Amino acid sequence: MVLLLQKIDKLYSKLENYHHHNHNHQSQALSSSLEAFQTLVSSSLNRLFSSSKSAESEVPSFPWIQQCFELIPIINNGFAKLVVAIDYPMTKWEADSVEEYLQFTLKLLELCNSITCSLSHLGKERMSLSHGLSLVESSSPSLAVERLRQIQVQPKSLSKDFRFEGNEEHGKERFSITKRSVFHQALVVMEGMVFWLCGILMTGIVGDSKPYLEMRKSGGRLVSSLISGLDLSVGEVIVENKGMLKEVIEINDSVAALVSAVGIGQKSKTEADELQRRLEVFERLVEDLGKEVDCVFNNVLAGRNQLLNGFQHQKQ
C-alpha cells in the first residue's frame, strides 16, 4: 500500500511538473508573439521617421502624411499575424474581444469617412482655384482675382465624434499571459497607433492641430512607450505650423503672387504657370491618398463582415 501511494505521488509530481513546464512554454510563446508585434510597430515607425526630415524640422508634406497613413495596413496585417501565431482565430474570440474589435473598427471606418470628406473639400478648393486660373487670361481679370482665393482649410474637431473613455487607463493593469490578454494588449497598441497616425493625417488635411492633439490622448501608456520621442518631435512641428501642409502653403503663396501681379497690371504668365503646376501636383496627391483611404476602409469593412458572418453561422 505504501509503495502504491509512493508511485501515485511520483505520478502526480510528474504531471504537475509537465503542466507547469507546458504553461511556462505557452506563456513564453505568447509573450514572444506580443513582443514581435510591438517590434513591428516600433520598427515601422522608426523607418518612417528616420527616412523623413518632416518629423524633425520641415513643414509636413502631403506625401509624408500619406506615408503615415500607409502604416495602418502594415499594423493591421501585423495584428492579423499575431492572432494566427497565438492560435486565437475569430471563431474562438470571447464576447469582450469581439466587442473591442468591433468598436475599434467602427471608429476607424468613421475616421476614414471623415478623411474622405475632408479630401473632397480640398478637391473642391482645387477646382475653384483652377476655374479662377482659367479666367486670368480672359477679358475679366478682375473676376479672376475675385475667384482666386487661397485654399480655405476645413477646421474640424473630432472630440464630439470620437470618445476614448478608459483608453488612458490602458497599460496600467497587470495581465496574466493568456491568448485573450495578449489579444487585448495588441489591440490596444493597434488602436492607439492607428488613431495617432490618423490624427497626424487629419491635422494635415484640415490645417488645424486639434485633431492631432485630440487623437494623441487615446493611446495610453502602452502606445506612449512606443512613440515617446516621435510624438514630441512631430507634435512640435505640427503645433508650430498649425498643421498646415507644405503643398497648401505653396499653393496659397502662388495664389497671392498671381493676384498681386494681376492687381498691378503686370504680365502674370510665370505666376499662372507656377500655380497651374502646383494645382496639377496637388490633384494627384489628393487622388492617391483618397485611393489609399478607400482601400483601408474596404479591408476593415471586409474584416468586420467576416467576423459578423462567422458568428451568424455559429448561431445557426
Coordinates of C-alpha atoms in Angstrom, one line a residue:
M1 CA 0.0 0.0 0.0
V2 CA 2.9 2.4 0.9
L3 CA 4.6 1.6 -2.4
L4 CA 1.4 2.2 -4.3
L5 CA 1.0 5.6 -2.6
Q6 CA 4.6 6.5 -3.4
K7 CA 4.0 5.6 -7.1
I8 CA 0.9 7.8 -7.1
D9 CA 2.8 10.7 -5.5
K10 CA 5.5 10.4 -8.1
L11 CA 2.9 10.3 -10.9
Y12 CA 1.2 13.4 -9.7
S13 CA 4.5 15.1 -9.3
K14 CA 5.5 14.3 -12.9
L15 CA 2.1 15.6 -14.1
E16 CA 2.4 18.8 -12.1
N17 CA 5.9 19.4 -13.5
Y18 CA 4.7 18.7 -17.0
H19 CA 1.8 21.1 -16.7
H20 CA 4.0 23.8 -15.1
H21 CA 6.6 23.4 -17.9
N22 CA 3.9 23.4 -20.6
H23 CA 2.3 26.5 -19.1
N24 CA 5.6 28.3 -19.0
H25 CA 6.4 27.4 -22.5
Q26 CA 3.0 28.6 -23.7
S27 CA 3.4 31.9 -21.8
Q28 CA 6.8 32.5 -23.3
A29 CA 5.4 31.8 -26.8
L30 CA 2.5 34.2 -26.2
S31 CA 4.9 36.9 -24.8
S32 CA 7.2 36.5 -27.8
S33 CA 4.3 36.9 -30.2
L34 CA 3.2 40.1 -28.5
E35 CA 6.8 41.4 -28.4
A36 CA 7.2 40.6 -32.1
F37 CA 4.1 42.7 -32.9
Q38 CA 5.3 45.6 -30.8
T39 CA 8.7 45.4 -32.5
L40 CA 7.0 45.5 -35.9
V41 CA 5.1 48.7 -34.9
S42 CA 8.2 50.4 -33.5
S43 CA 10.5 49.5 -36.4
S44 CA 7.9 50.6 -38.9
L45 CA 7.6 54.0 -37.2
N46 CA 11.4 54.3 -36.9
R47 CA 11.9 53.6 -40.6
L48 CA 9.3 56.2 -41.5
F49 CA 10.7 59.0 -39.3
S50 CA 14.4 58.2 -39.8
S51 CA 13.9 58.5 -43.6
S52 CA 12.0 61.7 -43.4
K53 CA 13.1 65.2 -42.2
S54 CA 9.4 66.2 -41.9
A55 CA 9.3 64.8 -38.3
E56 CA 12.3 66.9 -37.3
S57 CA 12.2 70.4 -38.8
E58 CA 10.4 70.7 -42.1
V59 CA 6.7 71.5 -42.6
P60 CA 4.8 68.2 -43.1
S61 CA 4.1 67.4 -46.7
F62 CA 1.3 65.6 -48.4
P63 CA 3.5 62.5 -49.4
W64 CA 4.7 62.3 -45.8
I65 CA 1.2 62.2 -44.2
Q66 CA 0.3 59.6 -46.8
Q67 CA 3.3 57.5 -45.7
C68 CA 2.0 57.8 -42.1
F69 CA -1.4 56.5 -43.2
E70 CA 0.2 53.6 -45.2
L71 CA 1.5 52.3 -41.8
I72 CA -2.1 51.5 -40.9
P73 CA -2.5 48.4 -43.1
I74 CA 1.0 47.3 -42.0
I75 CA 0.0 47.4 -38.4
N76 CA -3.4 45.7 -39.2
N77 CA -1.6 42.9 -41.0
G78 CA 0.8 42.6 -38.1
F79 CA -2.1 42.2 -35.7
A80 CA -3.7 39.6 -38.0
K81 CA -0.4 37.6 -38.0
L82 CA -0.3 37.8 -34.2
V83 CA -3.8 36.3 -34.0
V84 CA -2.7 33.4 -36.1
A85 CA 0.6 33.0 -34.2
I86 CA -1.2 32.7 -30.8
D87 CA -3.9 30.4 -32.4
Y88 CA -6.8 32.7 -31.4
P89 CA -9.0 32.9 -34.6
M90 CA -12.2 34.8 -34.7
T91 CA -14.2 31.7 -34.0
K92 CA -12.6 31.4 -30.6
W93 CA -12.9 35.1 -29.6
E94 CA -14.8 35.7 -26.4
A95 CA -17.6 38.3 -26.3
D96 CA -15.4 41.1 -24.9
S97 CA -12.8 40.5 -27.5
V98 CA -15.4 40.7 -30.3
E99 CA -16.8 43.9 -28.8
E100 CA -13.4 45.5 -28.5
Y101 CA -12.6 44.7 -32.1
L102 CA -15.9 45.9 -33.4
Q103 CA -15.7 49.2 -31.6
F104 CA -12.2 49.8 -32.9
T105 CA -13.0 49.0 -36.5
L106 CA -16.2 51.1 -36.3
K107 CA -14.2 54.1 -35.2
L108 CA -11.7 53.5 -37.9
L109 CA -14.4 53.4 -40.5
E110 CA -15.8 56.6 -39.2
L111 CA -12.4 58.2 -39.4
C112 CA -11.9 57.0 -43.0
N113 CA -15.2 58.7 -43.8
S114 CA -14.1 61.9 -42.1
I115 CA -10.8 61.8 -44.1
T116 CA -12.7 61.2 -47.3
C117 CA -15.0 64.2 -46.6
S118 CA -12.0 66.5 -45.9
L119 CA -10.2 65.3 -49.1
S120 CA -13.4 66.1 -51.0
H121 CA -13.3 69.6 -49.6
L122 CA -9.7 70.0 -50.7
G123 CA -10.7 68.8 -54.2
K124 CA -13.4 71.4 -54.4
E125 CA -11.0 74.1 -53.3
R126 CA -8.6 73.0 -56.1
M127 CA -11.3 73.0 -58.7
S128 CA -12.3 76.5 -57.6
L129 CA -8.8 77.7 -58.0
S130 CA -8.5 76.1 -61.4
H131 CA -11.6 77.9 -62.5
G132 CA -10.2 81.2 -61.3
L133 CA -6.9 80.5 -63.0
S134 CA -8.7 79.9 -66.3
L135 CA -10.1 83.5 -66.0
V136 CA -6.8 85.2 -65.7
E137 CA -6.2 85.5 -69.4
S138 CA -9.8 86.2 -70.1
S139 CA -11.4 89.6 -70.7
S140 CA -12.3 89.8 -67.0
P141 CA -9.1 89.7 -64.9
S142 CA -10.9 91.4 -62.1
L143 CA -13.3 88.5 -61.9
A144 CA -10.3 86.2 -61.9
V145 CA -8.9 88.0 -58.8
E146 CA -12.3 87.5 -57.0
R147 CA -12.2 83.8 -57.7
L148 CA -8.5 83.3 -56.9
R149 CA -8.8 82.9 -53.1
Q150 CA -6.4 81.0 -51.1
I151 CA -7.3 77.4 -50.1
Q152 CA -9.5 77.6 -47.1
V153 CA -8.9 74.7 -44.8
Q154 CA -11.8 73.0 -43.0
P155 CA -11.1 73.0 -39.3
K156 CA -12.6 70.0 -37.6
S157 CA -12.8 68.9 -34.0
L158 CA -13.0 65.1 -33.5
S159 CA -13.9 65.3 -29.8
K160 CA -17.7 65.1 -30.5
D161 CA -17.4 62.2 -32.8
F162 CA -14.8 60.0 -31.1
R163 CA -14.8 59.1 -27.5
F164 CA -11.9 57.2 -25.8
E165 CA -13.2 56.8 -22.3
G166 CA -10.9 54.4 -20.4
N167 CA -8.2 54.3 -23.1
E168 CA -6.0 56.5 -20.9
E169 CA -6.0 53.6 -18.4
H170 CA -4.8 51.0 -20.9
G171 CA -1.5 49.6 -20.0
K172 CA -1.9 50.2 -16.2
E173 CA -3.3 46.8 -15.5
R174 CA -1.2 43.7 -14.9
F175 CA -2.3 41.0 -17.3
S176 CA -1.9 37.3 -16.9
I177 CA -0.3 35.9 -20.1
T178 CA -3.2 34.3 -21.9
K179 CA -4.4 34.4 -25.5
R180 CA -7.2 36.7 -24.5
S181 CA -4.9 39.1 -22.7
V182 CA -2.3 39.1 -25.5
F183 CA -5.1 39.8 -28.0
H184 CA -6.3 42.7 -25.8
Q185 CA -2.9 44.3 -25.4
A186 CA -2.1 44.0 -29.1
L187 CA -5.5 45.6 -29.9
V188 CA -4.7 48.4 -27.5
V189 CA -1.4 49.1 -29.3
M190 CA -3.0 48.9 -32.7
E191 CA -5.9 51.1 -31.8
G192 CA -3.7 53.8 -30.2
M193 CA -1.2 53.8 -33.1
V194 CA -3.9 53.9 -35.8
F195 CA -5.6 56.8 -34.1
W196 CA -2.3 58.6 -33.5
L197 CA -1.4 58.3 -37.2
C198 CA -4.9 59.3 -38.3
G199 CA -4.5 62.4 -36.0
I200 CA -1.4 63.4 -38.0
L201 CA -3.2 62.8 -41.3
M202 CA -6.4 64.7 -40.3
T203 CA -4.4 67.6 -38.9
G204 CA -2.6 68.0 -42.2
I205 CA -5.7 67.8 -44.3
V206 CA -7.8 70.2 -42.3
G207 CA -4.9 72.5 -41.4
D208 CA -5.6 72.5 -37.7
S209 CA -3.6 70.9 -34.9
K210 CA -6.7 70.0 -32.9
P211 CA -7.3 66.5 -34.5
Y212 CA -3.7 65.5 -33.7
L213 CA -3.8 66.9 -30.1
E214 CA -7.1 65.1 -29.5
M215 CA -6.1 61.8 -31.0
R216 CA -2.8 61.6 -29.3
K217 CA -4.6 61.3 -25.9
S218 CA -6.2 58.0 -26.9
G219 CA -3.2 55.7 -26.8
G220 CA -2.5 55.2 -23.2
R221 CA 0.8 54.1 -21.6
L222 CA 1.5 51.1 -23.9
V223 CA 1.4 53.4 -27.0
S224 CA 3.2 56.3 -25.3
S225 CA 6.2 54.0 -24.7
L226 CA 6.4 53.2 -28.4
I227 CA 6.1 56.8 -29.7
S228 CA 7.6 58.9 -26.9
G229 CA 10.4 60.6 -28.8
L230 CA 8.5 60.7 -32.1
D231 CA 5.4 62.2 -30.5
L232 CA 7.4 65.1 -29.2
S233 CA 9.1 65.9 -32.5
V234 CA 6.0 65.5 -34.6
G235 CA 3.9 67.5 -32.1
E236 CA 6.3 70.4 -32.1
V237 CA 6.3 70.7 -35.9
I238 CA 2.6 70.3 -36.2
V239 CA 1.7 72.9 -33.5
E240 CA 4.4 75.3 -34.8
N241 CA 2.9 75.2 -38.3
K242 CA -0.7 74.9 -37.2
G243 CA -1.0 71.6 -39.1
M244 CA -0.7 73.3 -42.5
L245 CA 0.7 71.1 -45.3
K246 CA 3.7 72.3 -47.3
E247 CA 1.7 72.0 -50.6
V248 CA -1.2 74.0 -49.3
I249 CA 1.2 76.8 -48.1
E250 CA 2.9 76.8 -51.5
I251 CA -0.3 77.0 -53.4
N252 CA -1.5 79.8 -51.2
D253 CA 1.8 81.7 -51.8
S254 CA 1.4 81.1 -55.6
V255 CA -2.2 82.5 -55.4
A256 CA -1.0 85.6 -53.6
A257 CA 1.8 86.2 -56.1
L258 CA -0.6 85.8 -59.1
V259 CA -3.3 88.1 -57.5
S260 CA -0.6 90.7 -56.8
A261 CA 0.7 90.5 -60.4
V262 CA -2.8 90.8 -61.9
G263 CA -3.8 93.6 -59.5
I264 CA -1.0 95.9 -60.6
G265 CA -1.4 95.0 -64.3
Q266 CA 1.9 93.0 -64.7
K267 CA 2.2 90.1 -67.0
S268 CA 1.3 87.1 -65.0
K269 CA 2.2 84.1 -67.2
T270 CA 5.0 83.0 -64.9
E271 CA 2.9 83.1 -61.8
A272 CA -0.1 81.5 -63.6
D273 CA 2.1 78.6 -64.9
E274 CA 3.6 78.0 -61.5
L275 CA 0.1 77.9 -59.9
Q276 CA -1.1 75.6 -62.6
R277 CA 1.8 73.2 -62.0
R278 CA 1.2 73.2 -58.3
L279 CA -2.5 72.5 -58.7
E280 CA -1.9 69.6 -61.0
V281 CA 0.5 68.0 -58.5
F282 CA -1.9 68.7 -55.7
E283 CA -4.7 67.0 -57.6
R284 CA -2.7 63.8 -58.0
L285 CA -1.7 63.8 -54.3
V286 CA -5.3 64.1 -53.2
E287 CA -6.4 61.3 -55.5
D288 CA -3.7 59.0 -54.4
L289 CA -4.4 59.5 -50.7
G290 CA -8.1 59.0 -51.4
K291 CA -7.5 55.7 -53.0
E292 CA -5.4 54.6 -50.0
V293 CA -8.1 55.6 -47.6
D294 CA -10.7 53.7 -49.7
C295 CA -8.5 50.6 -49.6
V296 CA -8.2 50.7 -45.8
F297 CA -11.9 51.3 -45.5
N298 CA -12.8 48.3 -47.7
N299 CA -10.4 46.0 -45.9
V300 CA -11.6 46.9 -42.5
L301 CA -15.2 46.6 -43.6
A302 CA -14.5 43.1 -45.0
G303 CA -12.9 42.0 -41.7
R304 CA -15.9 43.2 -39.8
N305 CA -18.3 41.3 -42.1
Q306 CA -16.2 38.2 -41.9
L307 CA -16.4 38.3 -38.1
L308 CA -20.2 39.0 -38.0
N309 CA -20.9 36.3 -40.6
G310 CA -18.9 33.8 -38.6
F311 CA -21.0 34.4 -35.5
Q312 CA -24.2 34.2 -37.5
H313 CA -23.2 30.8 -38.8
Q314 CA -22.3 29.7 -35.2
K315 CA -25.8 30.7 -34.0
Q316 CA -27.4 28.7 -36.8

